[in-house]
Short mmCIF file of C-alpha atoms in Angstrom, two decimals:
data_model
loop_
_atom_site.label_atom_id
_atom_site.label_comp_id
_atom_site.label_asym_id
_atom_site.label_seq_id
_atom_site.Cartn_x
_atom_site.Cartn_y
_atom_site.Cartn_z
CA ALA E 1 100.68 10.75 93.16
CA GLN E 2 100.00 14.64 91.88
CA LYS E 3 99.34 17.66 94.03
CA VAL E 4 99.48 21.40 94.07
CA THR E 5 99.36 23.04 97.15
CA GLN E 6 98.86 26.84 97.38
CA ALA E 7 99.53 27.72 101.41
CA GLN E 8 97.87 31.21 101.09
CA THR E 9 94.60 31.53 101.88
CA GLU E 10 94.29 34.62 101.58
CA ILE E 11 96.40 38.00 101.01
CA SER E 12 95.47 41.55 101.75
CA VAL E 13 97.53 44.20 100.29
CA VAL E 14 97.48 48.10 99.77
CA GLU E 15 97.35 49.19 96.24
CA LYS E 16 100.72 49.27 94.77
CA GLU E 17 102.21 46.98 96.80
CA ASP E 18 104.05 43.97 95.36
CA VAL E 19 102.49 40.58 96.26
CA THR E 20 103.69 36.89 95.45
CA LEU E 21 101.35 34.13 95.13
CA ASP E 22 103.17 30.61 95.75
CA CYS E 23 102.48 27.46 94.37
CA VAL E 24 104.24 24.37 95.06
CA TYR E 25 103.61 20.91 92.97
CA GLU E 26 104.11 17.48 93.49
CA THR E 27 104.61 14.67 90.11
CA ARG E 28 106.68 12.13 89.24
CA ASP E 29 106.15 12.97 85.58
CA THR E 30 108.99 14.34 83.11
CA THR E 31 106.65 15.99 80.97
CA TYR E 32 103.87 17.87 82.91
CA TYR E 33 102.65 21.58 81.68
CA LEU E 34 101.93 24.48 85.00
CA PHE E 35 99.03 26.89 84.65
CA TRP E 36 97.21 29.95 86.64
CA TYR E 37 94.21 31.14 86.57
CA LYS E 38 92.48 33.79 87.63
CA GLN E 39 88.73 33.97 89.03
CA PRO E 40 87.62 37.45 89.89
CA PRO E 41 84.71 38.68 91.83
CA SER E 42 82.23 38.36 88.52
CA GLY E 43 82.82 34.50 88.65
CA GLU E 44 84.43 33.60 85.46
CA LEU E 45 87.85 31.74 84.91
CA VAL E 46 90.57 33.65 83.24
CA PHE E 47 93.60 31.77 82.05
CA LEU E 48 96.96 33.81 82.62
CA ILE E 49 99.82 31.23 81.35
CA ARG E 50 100.87 27.89 80.81
CA ARG E 51 104.06 26.73 81.05
CA ASN E 52 105.74 22.99 80.18
CA SER E 53 108.55 21.34 82.33
CA PHE E 54 111.06 21.76 79.96
CA ASP E 55 110.80 25.59 79.83
CA GLU E 56 112.36 27.53 83.23
CA GLN E 57 112.55 30.68 81.70
CA ASN E 58 111.04 33.35 83.83
CA GLU E 59 108.02 35.14 82.09
CA ILE E 60 106.95 38.90 82.71
CA SER E 61 103.79 40.46 81.10
CA GLY E 62 103.57 43.84 82.19
CA ARG E 63 103.09 43.95 86.15
CA TYR E 64 102.58 39.71 86.17
CA SER E 65 105.53 37.46 86.59
CA TRP E 66 106.01 34.21 87.13
CA ASN E 67 109.27 32.24 88.68
CA PHE E 68 109.49 28.53 87.64
CA GLN E 69 112.01 26.30 89.69
CA LYS E 70 112.17 22.66 89.21
CA SER E 71 114.44 22.64 91.80
CA THR E 72 111.82 23.32 94.40
CA SER E 73 108.78 22.65 92.66
CA SER E 74 107.48 25.96 92.15
CA PHE E 75 105.73 28.02 90.05
CA ASN E 76 105.44 31.49 91.51
CA PHE E 77 103.13 34.46 90.57
CA THR E 78 104.21 37.94 91.29
CA ILE E 79 101.80 40.89 90.78
CA THR E 80 104.13 43.93 90.79
CA ALA E 81 102.80 47.34 91.73
CA SER E 82 99.22 45.93 92.47
CA GLN E 83 95.63 47.63 91.24
CA VAL E 84 92.61 47.18 93.13
CA VAL E 85 91.11 45.19 89.68
CA ASP E 86 93.73 42.42 90.97
CA SER E 87 91.11 41.08 93.72
CA ALA E 88 90.41 38.33 92.57
CA VAL E 89 91.25 34.36 93.59
CA TYR E 90 94.12 33.08 91.74
CA PHE E 91 94.56 29.05 90.93
CA CYS E 92 97.93 27.63 90.15
CA ALA E 93 96.94 23.96 88.29
CA LEU E 94 99.11 21.34 87.09
CA ASN E 95 98.72 18.75 83.70
CA SER E 96 100.02 15.64 84.56
CA ASN E 97 99.11 12.34 83.35
CA TYR E 98 96.41 13.91 81.76
CA GLN E 99 94.29 15.62 83.85
CA LEU E 100 94.60 18.86 85.39
CA ILE E 101 95.19 19.13 89.08
CA TRP E 102 94.23 22.02 90.97
CA GLY E 103 95.57 23.95 93.96
CA ALA E 104 92.62 25.65 96.39
CA GLY E 105 93.32 29.11 95.65
CA THR E 106 94.81 32.14 97.44
CA LYS E 107 92.28 34.98 97.56
CA LEU E 108 94.03 38.08 96.96
CA ILE E 109 92.28 41.53 98.12
CA ILE E 110 94.10 44.75 97.22
CA LYS E 111 92.55 47.51 99.40
CA PRO E 112 92.60 51.31 97.90
CA ASP U 1 81.86 35.99 69.50
CA THR U 2 81.65 33.67 72.82
CA ALA U 3 84.09 30.95 72.78
CA VAL U 4 82.70 28.76 75.51
CA SER U 5 78.99 29.19 76.52
CA GLN U 6 77.08 27.69 79.06
CA THR U 7 73.02 27.72 79.41
CA PRO U 8 71.68 28.85 81.91
CA LYS U 9 73.79 31.27 83.83
CA TYR U 10 71.23 30.92 87.17
CA LEU U 11 69.28 27.95 88.12
CA VAL U 12 67.27 27.75 90.82
CA THR U 13 65.18 24.54 91.37
CA GLN U 14 63.42 22.19 94.15
CA MET U 15 64.93 19.08 95.55
CA GLY U 16 64.12 16.15 93.49
CA ASN U 17 63.69 18.22 90.04
CA ASP U 18 65.72 17.20 86.80
CA LYS U 19 67.51 19.59 84.89
CA SER U 20 69.68 20.40 82.34
CA ILE U 21 73.24 22.77 81.47
CA LYS U 22 74.16 23.38 78.57
CA CYS U 23 77.39 23.95 77.03
CA GLU U 24 78.93 24.66 73.21
CA GLN U 25 82.27 26.01 72.57
CA ASN U 26 83.17 27.33 68.87
CA LEU U 27 87.16 27.49 69.41
CA GLY U 28 86.97 23.61 66.82
CA HIS U 29 88.54 22.09 70.09
CA ASP U 30 88.49 18.35 70.64
CA THR U 31 88.08 18.13 74.25
CA MET U 32 85.24 19.17 76.84
CA TYR U 33 85.24 19.20 80.29
CA TRP U 34 82.73 19.71 83.14
CA TYR U 35 83.76 20.99 86.81
CA LYS U 36 81.98 21.65 90.01
CA GLN U 37 83.06 24.47 92.30
CA ASP U 38 81.86 23.79 95.67
CA SER U 39 81.06 27.33 98.18
CA LYS U 40 84.41 27.32 99.24
CA LYS U 41 85.96 27.64 95.62
CA PHE U 42 87.42 24.35 95.24
CA LEU U 43 87.45 22.92 91.83
CA LYS U 44 86.90 19.46 90.66
CA ILE U 45 86.88 18.03 88.03
CA MET U 46 83.74 15.90 87.10
CA PHE U 47 83.66 14.46 82.92
CA SER U 48 86.15 14.94 80.43
CA TYR U 49 84.80 14.08 76.58
CA ASN U 50 87.32 13.89 73.76
CA ASN U 51 85.79 13.74 70.19
CA LYS U 52 82.30 12.69 71.89
CA GLU U 53 84.23 9.87 74.15
CA LEU U 54 84.11 9.65 77.59
CA ILE U 55 87.55 9.87 78.91
CA ILE U 56 87.55 11.16 82.54
CA ASN U 57 84.83 9.81 85.01
CA GLU U 58 85.50 10.99 88.09
CA THR U 59 83.75 9.50 91.05
CA VAL U 60 80.11 11.45 90.74
CA PRO U 61 77.30 10.00 91.24
CA ASN U 62 74.84 8.68 88.95
CA ARG U 63 72.40 11.04 88.85
CA PHE U 64 75.00 13.48 86.83
CA SER U 65 74.99 11.92 83.23
CA PRO U 66 76.99 14.03 80.67
CA LYS U 67 75.99 14.11 76.46
CA SER U 68 77.93 15.00 73.61
CA PRO U 69 75.91 14.85 70.65
CA ASP U 70 78.84 16.02 68.83
CA LYS U 71 82.42 18.07 69.58
CA ALA U 72 80.94 21.48 70.22
CA HIS U 73 78.29 20.28 72.80
CA LEU U 74 79.07 18.68 75.84
CA ASN U 75 75.64 18.58 77.92
CA LEU U 76 75.05 17.79 81.82
CA HIS U 77 72.12 16.13 83.19
CA ILE U 78 71.33 16.22 86.61
CA ASN U 79 68.28 13.96 88.02
CA SER U 80 66.76 13.65 91.47
CA LEU U 81 68.19 17.37 92.62
CA GLU U 82 69.72 17.57 96.23
CA LEU U 83 70.84 20.05 98.44
CA GLY U 84 74.27 19.59 98.15
CA ASP U 85 74.43 19.57 94.26
CA SER U 86 74.33 23.16 94.51
CA ALA U 87 77.34 24.93 93.45
CA VAL U 88 79.14 26.52 90.22
CA TYR U 89 79.70 24.53 87.40
CA PHE U 90 81.91 24.97 84.86
CA CYS U 91 82.25 23.99 81.02
CA ALA U 92 85.73 23.96 79.43
CA SER U 93 87.38 22.94 76.88
CA SER U 94 91.10 22.20 75.16
CA GLN U 95 92.43 21.32 71.51
CA GLU U 96 94.19 18.54 73.40
CA ILE U 97 94.33 17.23 77.44
CA SER U 98 97.37 18.82 77.71
CA GLU U 99 96.46 21.83 76.37
CA THR U 100 94.99 25.05 78.17
CA GLN U 101 91.61 24.93 79.16
CA TYR U 102 89.32 27.62 78.44
CA PHE U 103 86.19 28.14 80.43
CA GLY U 104 82.47 29.13 80.17
CA PRO U 105 81.09 31.72 82.73
CA GLY U 106 79.95 29.12 85.24
CA THR U 107 75.81 27.98 85.47
CA ARG U 108 74.80 29.02 89.29
CA LEU U 109 72.81 26.15 90.90
CA LEU U 110 70.64 26.76 93.89
CA VAL U 111 69.05 23.22 95.07
CA LEU U 112 65.89 24.59 97.74
#
């Protein structure tokens, strides 16, 4: 069965702290894709990253970085030096067997 | 120029009414989707069309009927609206089903 678990329902940090959002997935497929999306308070869903199962290289984009580890079936997302504008719900998703399976989301609150 | 657009953005209606939500994408994608997001932010796939053909039809009441007149459009018609239909409905599109999905701004439906 395919499944995505985001165990952290809500995280609250003070601005400029680093924060890591966890994502653990389950699949029996050897080819799959992992995604992160951001949903700010305004409500739109914004694509952040797509990673395929054969590429375990970590990715960095500005203050955002992603750590993909097949050995632990995890695809964690770190925000460095968080800012108030990072406050949002963040979703991890797994595309396996031609369907996108979503995690329940982690609500991130960045306090000034 | 908006990539994935939905109309209307807000929809307030009475129980028992019939309503439609329209979606258009100008990305040239072959696959389109409808999602429902409930009050707890959980995202659930409802339907998926590839080249105007229905490929995913999750357990959704028969009152919900998608229609794809062409590759760029996927409309959602809802009959006999119920209180539990209140949610945010997102349209999305992708080039192929394993590719990144890009989302519309959402339609906030409130059934009174």
